[in-house]
Amino acid sequence: MLKVGIVGLPNVGKSTLFKTLTKKQVDCANFPFCTIEPNVGVVEVPDTRMAQLSAKSGSEKIVPTAIEFVDIAGIVEGAHKGDGLGNKFLANIRETDMILHVVRGFKDPNVIHVSNSVDAARDVEVIEMELAFADMETVQKRLDAARGKKKAGTSKELEAEESALAKFMAALEVGKLTNAIELDEDEENAVKSLTLLTRKPMLYVVNVDEDAAADPNWTSPLGPDRLAVPISVKIESEIMEMPKEDQAAFLEELGLKESGLDRVIRKCYEALNLITYFTSGEKETRAWTITKGTKAPQAAGVIHTDFEKNFIRAEVINWKDFVELGESGAKTAGKLRVEGKDYVMQDGDTCHFRVNA
């Protein structure tokens, strides 16, 4: 399961966002370091297509795809040196697939700020610098080791590794994140085992007040190069306490088409370059997560490893055609496609895989 780490300075709304995302109660008292161990919760990925597919198939159950969120305690300046609870929580971040960085954009005199003022751009830089400092130590150790090996004789792999590490170090030394650095295929392969904090995809949640959350012309204070979503964590928390039938009406009243939580989850998928395909029948309608660009045999292997090994073909129907016509109707109408091993899966494909027994 994909793991997303929620990070940020203390008292920016991380734990409240986590509690709202997972409907899981966590201690989010108004003081730094109340989160001592990372809290973990599994969240279903919202997808309105599944109910339509299930209705057409008469499925007994719906099995959505999911993301695991980890609430990581607040990081402070000096974390890479062990200040606060830094070293432990930098290790927690290292275990995640991507980072959800919560930044405070609201003003409330009743909620203290560790710097005694609200400045989203400054706060982001504090966290990013701590991640960068930690990565510099990691890269330098690996670079020293690579150069040591080269003394005994070089190779294409060592050359590629040194080149990639040198690019990373040059970026980190000027305060840039390594996820902005492009590597060629050889360089990428040479450092694929290197778990850098700043190499992970990042999504920024700016925790704003109610008016800003509903503003269609909202401008991110973090600049155009950071993927940011404005949500009011306080409002989202209140919405989740309502009966489901009242939630849509309340969102409409606020001028919102969907909840901020749904936007956050979808943006996590986008940042991780993921898409969804479906299987649908009487027993169940299920969503499966794959990376964009995945071919049919590898997609089948997500269901079971034997499906990839014994793949013959994929029978594919666009989800809209499936909902409109059903499997047999789509076949009759020529909407069912038979695809082979080189077929690149598309988001929304509804599939039946044929494999050798």
Coordinates of C-alpha atoms in Angstrom, one line a residue:
M1 CA 0.0 0.0 0.0
L2 CA 1.2 3.5 -0.8
K3 CA 2.4 5.5 2.2
V4 CA 2.1 9.3 2.5
G5 CA 3.8 11.1 5.3
I6 CA 2.2 14.2 6.7
V7 CA 4.8 16.7 7.8
G8 CA 5.1 20.3 8.9
L9 CA 6.0 22.6 11.8
P10 CA 4.2 22.1 15.1
N11 CA 0.6 23.5 15.3
V12 CA -0.1 23.9 11.6
G13 CA -3.0 21.4 11.6
K14 CA -1.2 18.2 10.7
S15 CA -2.8 16.0 13.3
T16 CA -6.3 17.5 12.8
L17 CA -5.9 16.9 9.0
F18 CA -4.9 13.3 9.7
K19 CA -7.8 12.7 12.1
T20 CA -10.2 14.1 9.5
L21 CA -8.7 12.1 6.7
T22 CA -8.8 8.8 8.6
K23 CA -11.7 9.5 11.0
K24 CA -9.3 8.3 13.6
Q25 CA -8.9 10.1 16.9
V26 CA -5.4 11.3 17.6
D27 CA -3.9 13.6 20.3
C28 CA -3.7 17.0 18.7
A29 CA -3.4 19.2 21.7
N30 CA -2.2 22.8 21.2
F31 CA 1.5 22.4 22.0
P32 CA 4.6 21.1 20.1
F33 CA 5.6 17.4 20.1
C34 CA 2.3 16.0 21.3
T35 CA 2.7 13.4 18.5
I36 CA 5.3 11.1 19.8
E37 CA 4.8 8.0 17.7
P38 CA 3.7 8.3 14.1
N39 CA -0.1 7.6 13.8
V40 CA -1.1 5.5 10.8
G41 CA -4.4 5.4 9.0
V42 CA -5.7 3.9 5.8
V43 CA -7.9 6.1 3.6
E44 CA -10.1 5.0 0.7
V45 CA -9.5 6.8 -2.5
P46 CA -12.8 8.5 -3.6
D47 CA -14.0 7.4 -7.0
T48 CA -17.6 7.9 -8.1
R49 CA -17.1 5.5 -11.1
M50 CA -17.1 2.5 -8.8
A51 CA -20.7 2.8 -7.7
Q52 CA -21.8 3.1 -11.3
L53 CA -19.8 0.0 -12.3
S54 CA -21.1 -1.9 -9.3
A55 CA -24.7 -1.0 -10.1
K56 CA -24.3 -2.3 -13.7
S57 CA -22.7 -5.5 -12.6
G58 CA -24.9 -6.1 -9.6
S59 CA -21.8 -6.5 -7.5
E60 CA -22.1 -7.9 -4.0
K61 CA -19.4 -5.5 -2.8
I62 CA -17.2 -2.6 -3.8
V63 CA -13.4 -2.7 -3.0
P64 CA -11.8 0.7 -3.5
T65 CA -8.1 1.4 -3.7
A66 CA -6.5 3.0 -0.6
I67 CA -3.6 5.1 0.6
E68 CA -1.9 4.9 4.0
F69 CA -1.3 8.2 5.7
V70 CA 1.3 8.6 8.5
D71 CA 1.0 11.6 10.9
I72 CA 4.6 12.5 11.6
A73 CA 5.4 14.8 14.6
G74 CA 6.2 18.4 14.0
I75 CA 9.7 19.1 12.7
V76 CA 11.6 22.2 14.0
E77 CA 14.6 24.1 12.8
G78 CA 17.7 22.0 13.6
A79 CA 16.0 18.7 13.2
H80 CA 18.8 17.3 11.0
K81 CA 21.1 17.9 14.0
G82 CA 18.7 16.0 16.3
D83 CA 17.0 19.1 17.7
G84 CA 13.4 18.6 18.9
L85 CA 12.7 15.0 18.0
G86 CA 14.3 15.4 14.6
N87 CA 16.4 12.3 13.9
K88 CA 13.6 9.9 14.7
F89 CA 11.0 11.7 12.6
L90 CA 13.3 12.2 9.6
A91 CA 13.7 8.4 9.7
N92 CA 9.8 8.1 9.7
I93 CA 9.7 10.3 6.6
R94 CA 12.3 8.2 4.8
E95 CA 9.9 5.2 4.9
T96 CA 7.1 7.0 3.0
D97 CA 6.5 7.1 -0.8
M98 CA 5.6 10.8 -0.8
I99 CA 5.4 13.8 1.5
L100 CA 2.2 15.8 2.3
H101 CA 3.5 19.1 3.7
V102 CA 1.0 21.0 5.7
V103 CA 1.6 24.7 6.0
R104 CA -0.2 27.2 8.1
G105 CA -2.0 30.0 6.2
F106 CA -4.7 31.0 8.8
K107 CA -4.4 33.5 11.6
D108 CA -5.7 32.6 15.1
P109 CA -4.4 34.2 18.3
N110 CA -5.6 31.1 20.2
V111 CA -3.3 28.8 18.3
I112 CA 0.4 29.5 19.0
H113 CA 3.0 29.5 16.2
V114 CA 6.5 28.3 16.9
S115 CA 7.8 31.5 15.2
N116 CA 5.1 33.7 16.6
S117 CA 4.0 34.8 13.2
V118 CA 2.3 33.3 10.1
D119 CA 4.5 33.2 7.0
A120 CA 3.8 30.1 4.8
A121 CA 6.8 30.6 2.5
R122 CA 9.2 31.0 5.4
D123 CA 7.8 27.9 7.1
V124 CA 8.1 25.8 4.0
E125 CA 11.7 26.7 3.6
V126 CA 12.4 25.7 7.2
I127 CA 11.2 22.2 6.6
E128 CA 12.8 21.9 3.2
M129 CA 16.1 23.0 4.5
E130 CA 16.0 20.4 7.3
L131 CA 15.2 17.7 4.7
A132 CA 18.0 19.1 2.4
F133 CA 20.6 19.1 5.2
A134 CA 19.7 15.5 6.1
D135 CA 20.1 14.5 2.4
M136 CA 23.4 16.3 2.0
E137 CA 24.8 14.0 4.7
T138 CA 23.5 10.9 2.9
V139 CA 24.7 12.0 -0.5
Q140 CA 28.2 13.0 0.8
K141 CA 28.7 9.6 2.3
R142 CA 27.6 7.8 -0.8
L143 CA 29.7 10.1 -3.0
D144 CA 32.8 9.5 -0.9
A145 CA 32.2 5.8 -1.1
A146 CA 31.8 5.9 -4.9
R147 CA 35.0 7.9 -5.4
G148 CA 36.8 5.5 -3.2
K149 CA 35.7 2.6 -5.4
K150 CA 36.9 4.4 -8.5
K151 CA 40.4 4.4 -7.2
A152 CA 40.4 0.7 -7.6
G153 CA 39.0 1.0 -11.1
T154 CA 36.1 2.7 -12.8
S155 CA 33.1 1.4 -14.6
K156 CA 30.0 2.7 -16.4
E157 CA 27.9 2.1 -13.3
L158 CA 30.3 4.0 -11.0
E159 CA 30.6 6.9 -13.5
A160 CA 26.8 7.2 -13.6
E161 CA 26.5 7.0 -9.8
E162 CA 29.1 9.7 -9.3
S163 CA 27.5 11.9 -11.9
A164 CA 24.0 11.6 -10.3
L165 CA 25.3 12.2 -6.8
A166 CA 27.3 15.2 -7.9
K167 CA 24.1 16.7 -9.5
F168 CA 22.2 16.0 -6.2
M169 CA 24.9 17.7 -4.1
A170 CA 25.1 20.7 -6.3
A171 CA 21.3 21.2 -6.0
L172 CA 21.2 20.7 -2.2
E173 CA 24.0 23.1 -1.6
V174 CA 22.0 25.9 -3.1
G175 CA 18.8 25.0 -1.3
K176 CA 17.1 23.1 -4.2
L177 CA 15.2 19.8 -3.8
T178 CA 16.5 16.8 -5.6
N179 CA 13.1 15.9 -7.0
A180 CA 13.6 18.8 -9.4
I181 CA 16.8 17.2 -10.8
E182 CA 16.6 15.2 -14.0
L183 CA 18.8 12.1 -14.4
D184 CA 19.4 10.0 -17.5
E185 CA 18.4 6.3 -17.3
D186 CA 21.9 5.1 -16.3
E187 CA 22.1 7.7 -13.5
E188 CA 18.6 6.8 -12.3
N189 CA 19.5 3.1 -12.1
A190 CA 22.7 3.8 -10.3
V191 CA 21.1 5.6 -7.4
K192 CA 17.7 3.9 -7.3
S193 CA 18.5 2.4 -3.9
L194 CA 19.3 5.9 -2.4
T195 CA 16.4 7.0 -0.3
L196 CA 16.5 10.8 -0.3
L197 CA 13.9 12.8 1.5
T198 CA 13.9 15.6 -1.1
R199 CA 13.6 13.2 -4.0
K200 CA 10.1 12.2 -2.9
P201 CA 7.1 13.7 -4.6
M202 CA 5.7 16.5 -2.5
L203 CA 2.2 18.0 -2.2
Y204 CA 1.6 21.1 -0.1
V205 CA -1.6 21.7 1.8
V206 CA -2.0 25.3 2.8
N207 CA -4.3 25.3 5.9
V208 CA -6.4 28.5 5.2
D209 CA -9.5 30.1 6.7
E210 CA -13.0 29.4 5.3
D211 CA -13.1 32.3 2.8
A212 CA -9.8 31.4 1.2
A213 CA -10.8 27.7 0.9
A214 CA -13.8 28.7 -1.3
D215 CA -11.9 31.3 -3.3
P216 CA -11.7 30.2 -7.0
N217 CA -9.0 32.8 -7.5
W218 CA -6.8 31.7 -4.6
T219 CA -3.1 32.3 -5.2
S220 CA -0.6 30.1 -3.5
P221 CA 1.9 31.9 -1.2
L222 CA 4.4 29.1 -2.1
G223 CA 5.0 30.2 -5.7
P224 CA 4.2 28.4 -9.0
D225 CA 6.8 25.6 -8.6
R226 CA 5.2 23.9 -5.6
L227 CA 2.0 21.9 -6.1
A228 CA -0.3 23.4 -3.4
V229 CA -3.9 22.8 -2.4
P230 CA -5.8 25.3 -0.2
I231 CA -8.1 23.7 2.4
S232 CA -9.6 24.8 5.7
V233 CA -8.7 21.9 8.0
K234 CA -11.1 23.2 10.6
I235 CA -14.0 23.3 8.1
E236 CA -13.1 19.8 6.8
S237 CA -13.1 18.5 10.3
E238 CA -16.6 19.9 10.9
I239 CA -17.9 18.5 7.7
M240 CA -16.7 15.0 8.6
E241 CA -18.8 15.2 11.8
M242 CA -22.0 15.7 9.8
P243 CA -24.3 13.0 8.5
K244 CA -23.3 12.1 4.9
E245 CA -26.6 13.4 3.5
D246 CA -25.8 16.8 4.9
Q247 CA -22.2 17.0 3.8
A248 CA -22.9 17.7 0.1
A249 CA -25.4 20.5 0.9
F250 CA -22.9 22.1 3.3
L251 CA -20.2 22.1 0.7
E252 CA -22.5 23.6 -1.9
E253 CA -23.4 26.3 0.7
L254 CA -19.7 27.1 1.0
G255 CA -19.3 27.2 -2.8
L256 CA -17.2 24.0 -2.9
K257 CA -17.8 21.3 -5.5
E258 CA -16.0 18.7 -3.5
S259 CA -14.4 18.3 -0.1
G260 CA -10.8 19.5 0.3
L261 CA -10.0 16.0 1.5
D262 CA -11.0 14.5 -1.8
R263 CA -8.9 17.0 -3.6
V264 CA -5.9 16.2 -1.4
I265 CA -6.2 12.4 -2.0
R266 CA -6.6 12.9 -5.8
K267 CA -3.6 15.2 -5.9
C268 CA -1.5 12.6 -4.0
Y269 CA -2.4 10.2 -6.8
E270 CA -1.4 12.7 -9.4
A271 CA 1.9 13.5 -7.7
L272 CA 2.7 9.8 -7.6
N273 CA 1.8 9.4 -11.3
L274 CA -0.8 6.8 -10.6
I275 CA -3.9 5.7 -12.4
T276 CA -6.8 3.3 -11.6
Y277 CA -8.2 0.4 -13.6
F278 CA -11.2 -1.7 -12.6
T279 CA -12.5 -5.2 -12.6
S280 CA -16.2 -5.6 -12.2
G281 CA -18.6 -8.6 -11.8
E282 CA -21.3 -10.0 -9.7
K283 CA -18.9 -10.9 -6.8
E284 CA -17.2 -7.5 -6.6
T285 CA -16.2 -4.2 -8.3
R286 CA -12.6 -3.5 -7.4
A287 CA -10.2 -0.7 -8.1
W288 CA -6.5 -1.4 -8.8
T289 CA -3.7 1.1 -8.7
I290 CA -0.9 1.2 -11.2
T291 CA 1.7 3.6 -12.4
K292 CA 0.9 5.6 -15.5
G293 CA 2.6 3.8 -18.5
T294 CA 2.1 0.3 -17.1
K295 CA 1.6 -2.4 -19.7
A296 CA -1.2 -4.9 -19.5
P297 CA 0.8 -8.0 -18.2
Q298 CA 2.2 -5.9 -15.4
A299 CA -1.2 -4.5 -14.6
A300 CA -2.6 -8.1 -14.4
G301 CA 0.3 -8.9 -12.1
V302 CA -1.1 -6.4 -9.5
I303 CA -4.0 -8.8 -9.1
H304 CA -1.8 -11.9 -8.9
T305 CA 1.9 -12.5 -9.9
D306 CA 0.8 -15.6 -11.9
F307 CA -1.4 -13.4 -14.1
E308 CA 1.7 -11.6 -15.3
K309 CA 3.7 -14.8 -15.9
N310 CA 0.8 -16.5 -17.7
F311 CA -0.7 -13.5 -19.5
I312 CA -2.5 -14.1 -22.8
R313 CA -4.5 -11.0 -23.5
A314 CA -6.6 -8.3 -21.9
E315 CA -10.3 -7.7 -22.8
V316 CA -10.7 -3.9 -22.2
I317 CA -13.8 -1.7 -22.0
N318 CA -13.8 2.0 -21.2
W319 CA -15.6 2.4 -17.9
K320 CA -18.3 4.7 -19.4
D321 CA -19.1 2.1 -22.1
F322 CA -19.3 -0.6 -19.4
V323 CA -21.7 1.5 -17.4
E324 CA -23.8 2.2 -20.4
L325 CA -23.8 -1.2 -22.1
G326 CA -22.5 -3.8 -19.7
E327 CA -19.9 -6.4 -20.7
S328 CA -22.0 -8.3 -23.2
G329 CA -23.5 -5.1 -24.7
A330 CA -20.1 -3.5 -25.1
K331 CA -18.9 -6.7 -26.9
T332 CA -21.9 -6.6 -29.3
A333 CA -21.4 -2.9 -29.9
G334 CA -17.7 -3.3 -30.7
K335 CA -16.6 -1.4 -27.6
L336 CA -14.7 -4.3 -26.1
R337 CA -11.1 -4.3 -27.3
V338 CA -8.7 -7.2 -27.2
E339 CA -5.3 -6.0 -26.2
G340 CA -1.9 -7.8 -26.1
K341 CA 1.3 -7.6 -24.1
D342 CA 2.3 -4.2 -25.4
Y343 CA -0.9 -2.4 -24.5
V344 CA -0.4 0.6 -22.2
M345 CA -3.2 0.7 -19.6
Q346 CA -5.4 3.8 -19.4
D347 CA -7.1 5.3 -16.4
G348 CA -10.7 4.0 -16.2
D349 CA -10.0 0.8 -18.2
T350 CA -12.4 -2.0 -17.1
C351 CA -10.6 -5.3 -17.7
H352 CA -10.9 -9.0 -17.9
F353 CA -7.5 -10.7 -18.2
R354 CA -7.1 -14.0 -20.0
V355 CA -4.3 -16.2 -18.6
N356 CA -3.0 -19.7 -19.0
A357 CA -4.2 -22.0 -16.3

